[in-house]
């Protein structure tokens, strides 16, 4: 009796070898559990709400469905260079990209783009529609990031209304604190740096033309980043 011969099985399509829905869900849960920071942690810093990995110029989103929430860090100055990160994570080496990088099919980030476009237009009707959309936005961190941007763009008399879009709790407190920070900047900072929020100190360190104030922040700024920013700006303006 002759040897039986069998045709080799055709290789399975590459897409069929990808993790299934249940496995992707398990990966998502595992990676979220290992993220660098959590918004509910007491040490979570207020600037991290708007300085998130997804908005960093060094963010490289993963392809496909996993790119909804994850990407690789490509910032040589970051402690996470070359590592997969959660989109709402971040670090002190953040650099603003002006957009949220994501695979084109991700709906949440299409909303982010539309929100920023509406905010940039400063059209009264567009802003009214944006307020309505943010009130129903299911991604709490995304909505808060847009609202914090809006607080800087709208008139002083409208800020309380925008802050009121944030549900009561820690996020609402953050939005209301940002309103107070903006009021402080408009009036001219008074007191000492220790009485100002980190956000206010960073904004002053990045924009102030007052050499004495920059010198004060260079010496007494709350973080190394603030002190470095103030020192570099003061030097660039001719201060010693």
Short mmCIF file of C-alpha atoms in Angstrom, two decimals:
data_model
loop_
_atom_site.label_atom_id
_atom_site.label_comp_id
_atom_site.label_asym_id
_atom_site.label_seq_id
_atom_site.Cartn_x
_atom_site.Cartn_y
_atom_site.Cartn_z
CA UNK A 1 0.00 0.00 0.00
CA UNK A 2 1.48 3.32 -1.05
CA UNK A 3 2.20 6.19 1.24
CA UNK A 4 -0.64 8.59 1.71
CA UNK A 5 0.21 12.12 0.76
CA UNK A 6 -1.44 15.23 2.13
CA UNK A 7 -1.47 18.73 0.78
CA UNK A 8 -0.12 21.19 3.38
CA UNK A 9 -2.84 23.21 4.98
CA UNK A 10 -3.14 26.70 3.60
CA UNK A 11 -1.83 29.29 6.05
CA UNK A 12 -4.52 31.14 7.92
CA UNK A 13 -4.95 34.74 6.86
CA UNK A 14 -2.87 37.09 8.99
CA UNK A 15 -5.94 38.89 10.27
CA UNK A 16 -7.28 35.59 11.66
CA UNK A 17 -4.18 35.25 13.82
CA UNK A 18 -4.87 38.52 15.63
CA UNK A 19 -6.31 38.48 19.16
CA UNK A 20 -10.06 38.02 19.28
CA UNK A 21 -12.44 40.39 21.00
CA UNK A 22 -12.21 38.63 24.37
CA UNK A 23 -8.42 38.61 24.26
CA UNK A 24 -8.26 42.26 23.25
CA UNK A 25 -10.53 43.12 26.18
CA UNK A 26 -8.18 41.25 28.51
CA UNK A 27 -5.18 43.09 27.05
CA UNK A 28 -6.97 46.41 27.49
CA UNK A 29 -7.78 45.69 31.14
CA UNK A 30 -4.23 44.54 31.85
CA UNK A 31 -2.61 47.57 30.23
CA UNK A 32 -4.97 50.05 31.90
CA UNK A 33 -4.13 48.46 35.26
CA UNK A 34 -0.43 49.14 34.56
CA UNK A 35 -0.81 52.75 33.42
CA UNK A 36 1.59 55.34 34.79
CA UNK A 37 -1.02 57.53 36.48
CA UNK A 38 -4.67 57.44 37.50
CA UNK A 39 -6.99 60.41 37.63
CA UNK A 40 -8.38 59.16 40.94
CA UNK A 41 -4.96 59.12 42.62
CA UNK A 42 -4.39 61.94 45.15
CA UNK A 43 -1.05 62.76 43.50
CA UNK A 44 -2.55 63.26 40.04
CA UNK A 45 -1.44 66.70 38.87
CA UNK A 46 -3.94 69.08 37.32
CA UNK A 47 -1.85 69.76 34.19
CA UNK A 48 -2.05 66.09 33.26
CA UNK A 49 -5.69 66.47 32.27
CA UNK A 50 -4.67 68.50 29.21
CA UNK A 51 -1.12 67.13 28.80
CA UNK A 52 -1.91 63.54 27.84
CA UNK A 53 0.00 61.10 25.66
CA UNK A 54 -2.60 61.21 22.88
CA UNK A 55 -1.93 64.93 22.40
CA UNK A 56 1.88 64.71 22.48
CA UNK A 57 3.87 65.20 19.28
CA UNK A 58 5.84 62.02 20.05
CA UNK A 59 2.73 59.81 20.32
CA UNK A 60 2.57 56.96 17.78
CA UNK A 61 -0.85 55.29 17.97
CA UNK A 62 -1.07 51.55 17.46
CA UNK A 63 -2.79 50.37 14.31
CA UNK A 64 -6.37 49.17 14.23
CA UNK A 65 -8.70 48.81 17.16
CA UNK A 66 -5.96 48.92 19.81
CA UNK A 67 -5.04 52.39 18.53
CA UNK A 68 -8.23 53.67 20.15
CA UNK A 69 -6.49 53.74 23.50
CA UNK A 70 -2.81 52.85 23.07
CA UNK A 71 0.30 54.00 21.28
CA UNK A 72 4.07 53.99 21.57
CA UNK A 73 6.11 56.80 23.08
CA UNK A 74 8.86 58.07 20.76
CA UNK A 75 10.12 60.92 22.95
CA UNK A 76 13.84 60.44 23.70
CA UNK A 77 13.48 62.72 26.73
CA UNK A 78 10.65 60.67 28.26
CA UNK A 79 11.11 57.78 30.69
CA UNK A 80 8.68 55.77 28.52
CA UNK A 81 10.52 56.08 25.18
CA UNK A 82 9.84 52.95 23.12
CA UNK A 83 7.06 51.68 25.40
CA UNK A 84 3.34 51.25 24.80
CA UNK A 85 1.32 53.75 26.82
CA UNK A 86 -2.33 54.47 27.57
CA UNK A 87 -3.62 57.52 25.63
CA UNK A 88 -4.59 59.36 28.84
CA UNK A 89 -1.20 58.74 30.44
CA UNK A 90 1.66 61.24 30.19
CA UNK A 91 4.87 62.57 31.71
CA UNK A 92 6.88 65.74 32.35
CA UNK A 93 8.45 65.51 28.86
CA UNK A 94 5.08 66.18 27.16
CA UNK A 95 5.20 68.36 24.03
CA UNK A 96 1.97 69.74 22.57
CA UNK A 97 1.14 68.50 19.06
CA UNK A 98 -1.98 70.58 18.52
CA UNK A 99 -4.01 67.47 17.67
CA UNK A 100 -4.86 64.06 19.03
CA UNK A 101 -3.07 61.34 17.04
CA UNK A 102 -5.10 58.22 16.36
CA UNK A 103 -6.05 55.79 13.60
CA UNK A 104 -8.54 57.55 11.34
CA UNK A 105 -11.36 55.15 12.15
CA UNK A 106 -11.50 55.97 15.87
CA UNK A 107 -14.73 57.84 16.55
CA UNK A 108 -13.73 59.30 19.92
CA UNK A 109 -10.84 61.12 18.36
CA UNK A 110 -12.88 62.30 15.43
CA UNK A 111 -15.03 63.95 18.08
CA UNK A 112 -11.89 65.48 19.63
CA UNK A 113 -10.97 66.99 16.25
CA UNK A 114 -14.49 68.34 15.71
CA UNK A 115 -14.54 69.83 19.21
CA UNK A 116 -11.29 71.68 18.67
CA UNK A 117 -12.40 72.87 15.25
CA UNK A 118 -15.61 74.28 16.75
CA UNK A 119 -13.64 75.92 19.55
CA UNK A 120 -11.15 77.47 17.14
CA UNK A 121 -13.95 78.97 15.06
CA UNK A 122 -15.31 80.97 18.05
CA UNK A 123 -18.63 81.06 16.19
CA UNK A 124 -21.51 81.68 18.60
CA UNK A 125 -23.72 78.98 17.15
CA UNK A 126 -20.81 76.54 16.91
CA UNK A 127 -19.88 77.14 20.54
CA UNK A 128 -23.48 76.57 21.62
CA UNK A 129 -23.51 73.25 19.77
CA UNK A 130 -20.14 72.40 21.31
CA UNK A 131 -21.48 73.01 24.82
CA UNK A 132 -24.41 70.71 24.10
CA UNK A 133 -22.11 68.01 22.72
CA UNK A 134 -19.72 68.18 25.67
CA UNK A 135 -22.58 67.86 28.14
CA UNK A 136 -23.31 64.44 26.59
CA UNK A 137 -19.68 63.40 25.87
CA UNK A 138 -19.17 59.86 27.26
CA UNK A 139 -15.37 60.20 27.57
CA UNK A 140 -14.99 62.24 30.77
CA UNK A 141 -11.30 63.00 30.31
CA UNK A 142 -11.78 64.03 26.69
CA UNK A 143 -14.61 66.39 27.62
CA UNK A 144 -12.62 67.92 30.47
CA UNK A 145 -9.58 68.50 28.23
CA UNK A 146 -11.75 70.39 25.72
CA UNK A 147 -13.47 72.40 28.44
CA UNK A 148 -10.13 73.44 29.96
CA UNK A 149 -9.09 74.70 26.54
CA UNK A 150 -12.40 76.50 26.15
CA UNK A 151 -11.94 78.34 29.44
CA UNK A 152 -8.92 80.10 27.93
CA UNK A 153 -10.68 80.89 24.65
CA UNK A 154 -14.05 82.25 25.77
CA UNK A 155 -14.79 85.54 27.47
CA UNK A 156 -14.38 85.94 31.22
CA UNK A 157 -18.14 86.17 31.69
CA UNK A 158 -18.71 82.79 30.03
CA UNK A 159 -16.15 80.73 31.95
CA UNK A 160 -18.42 79.78 34.86
CA UNK A 161 -20.99 78.42 32.41
CA UNK A 162 -18.38 76.29 30.69
CA UNK A 163 -17.01 75.01 33.99
CA UNK A 164 -20.58 74.06 34.90
CA UNK A 165 -20.59 71.53 32.04
CA UNK A 166 -18.31 69.32 34.14
CA UNK A 167 -20.20 66.94 36.46
CA UNK A 168 -19.84 67.73 40.18
CA UNK A 169 -16.78 66.21 41.80
CA UNK A 170 -13.02 66.48 41.47
CA UNK A 171 -13.17 67.37 37.76
CA UNK A 172 -15.60 70.23 38.43
CA UNK A 173 -13.28 71.48 41.16
CA UNK A 174 -10.41 71.44 38.67
CA UNK A 175 -12.40 73.41 36.08
CA UNK A 176 -13.45 75.98 38.68
CA UNK A 177 -9.86 76.27 39.89
CA UNK A 178 -8.80 76.97 36.29
CA UNK A 179 -11.36 79.77 36.13
CA UNK A 180 -9.81 81.30 39.26
CA UNK A 181 -6.32 80.90 37.78
CA UNK A 182 -7.36 82.77 34.65
CA UNK A 183 -8.92 85.52 36.74
CA UNK A 184 -5.67 85.79 38.70
CA UNK A 185 -3.65 86.11 35.51
CA UNK A 186 -5.99 88.76 34.14
CA UNK A 187 -5.74 90.83 37.33
CA UNK A 188 -1.99 90.37 37.69
CA UNK A 189 -0.58 87.79 40.10
CA UNK A 190 -0.29 88.89 43.70
CA UNK A 191 1.33 87.24 46.68
CA UNK A 192 4.07 84.64 46.41
CA UNK A 193 4.50 81.67 44.01
CA UNK A 194 3.66 79.18 46.73
CA UNK A 195 0.09 80.54 46.72
CA UNK A 196 -0.34 80.01 42.97
CA UNK A 197 -1.28 76.73 41.27
CA UNK A 198 1.25 74.78 39.24
CA UNK A 199 -0.68 75.72 36.10
CA UNK A 200 -0.46 79.44 36.91
CA UNK A 201 3.24 79.18 37.66
CA UNK A 202 3.90 77.37 34.38
CA UNK A 203 1.89 79.90 32.40
CA UNK A 204 3.77 82.80 33.98
CA UNK A 205 7.11 81.08 33.46
CA UNK A 206 6.27 80.63 29.77
CA UNK A 207 4.71 84.03 29.01
CA UNK A 208 5.70 86.69 31.56
CA UNK A 209 7.93 89.58 30.50
CA UNK A 210 8.58 90.63 34.09
CA UNK A 211 12.23 89.80 34.82
CA UNK A 212 11.71 90.11 38.56
CA UNK A 213 8.78 87.70 38.47
CA UNK A 214 10.70 85.26 36.28
CA UNK A 215 13.62 85.46 38.70
CA UNK A 216 11.29 84.66 41.56
CA UNK A 217 9.86 81.65 39.72
CA UNK A 218 13.35 80.51 38.77
CA UNK A 219 14.19 80.38 42.45
CA UNK A 220 10.90 79.46 44.10
CA UNK A 221 8.84 77.73 41.39
CA UNK A 222 7.12 74.63 42.74
CA UNK A 223 8.65 72.15 40.28
CA UNK A 224 11.93 71.72 38.45
CA UNK A 225 10.11 72.23 35.18
CA UNK A 226 8.72 75.60 36.29
CA UNK A 227 12.12 76.75 37.58
CA UNK A 228 13.79 75.67 34.34
CA UNK A 229 11.18 77.39 32.16
CA UNK A 230 11.47 80.64 34.12
CA UNK A 231 15.26 80.54 34.02
CA UNK A 232 15.36 79.92 30.26
CA UNK A 233 12.80 82.65 29.52
CA UNK A 234 14.58 85.15 31.74
CA UNK A 235 17.90 84.42 30.02
CA UNK A 236 16.27 84.71 26.59
CA UNK A 237 14.99 88.17 27.57
CA UNK A 238 18.44 89.31 28.58
CA UNK A 239 18.21 88.70 32.30
CA UNK A 240 21.27 87.39 34.07
#
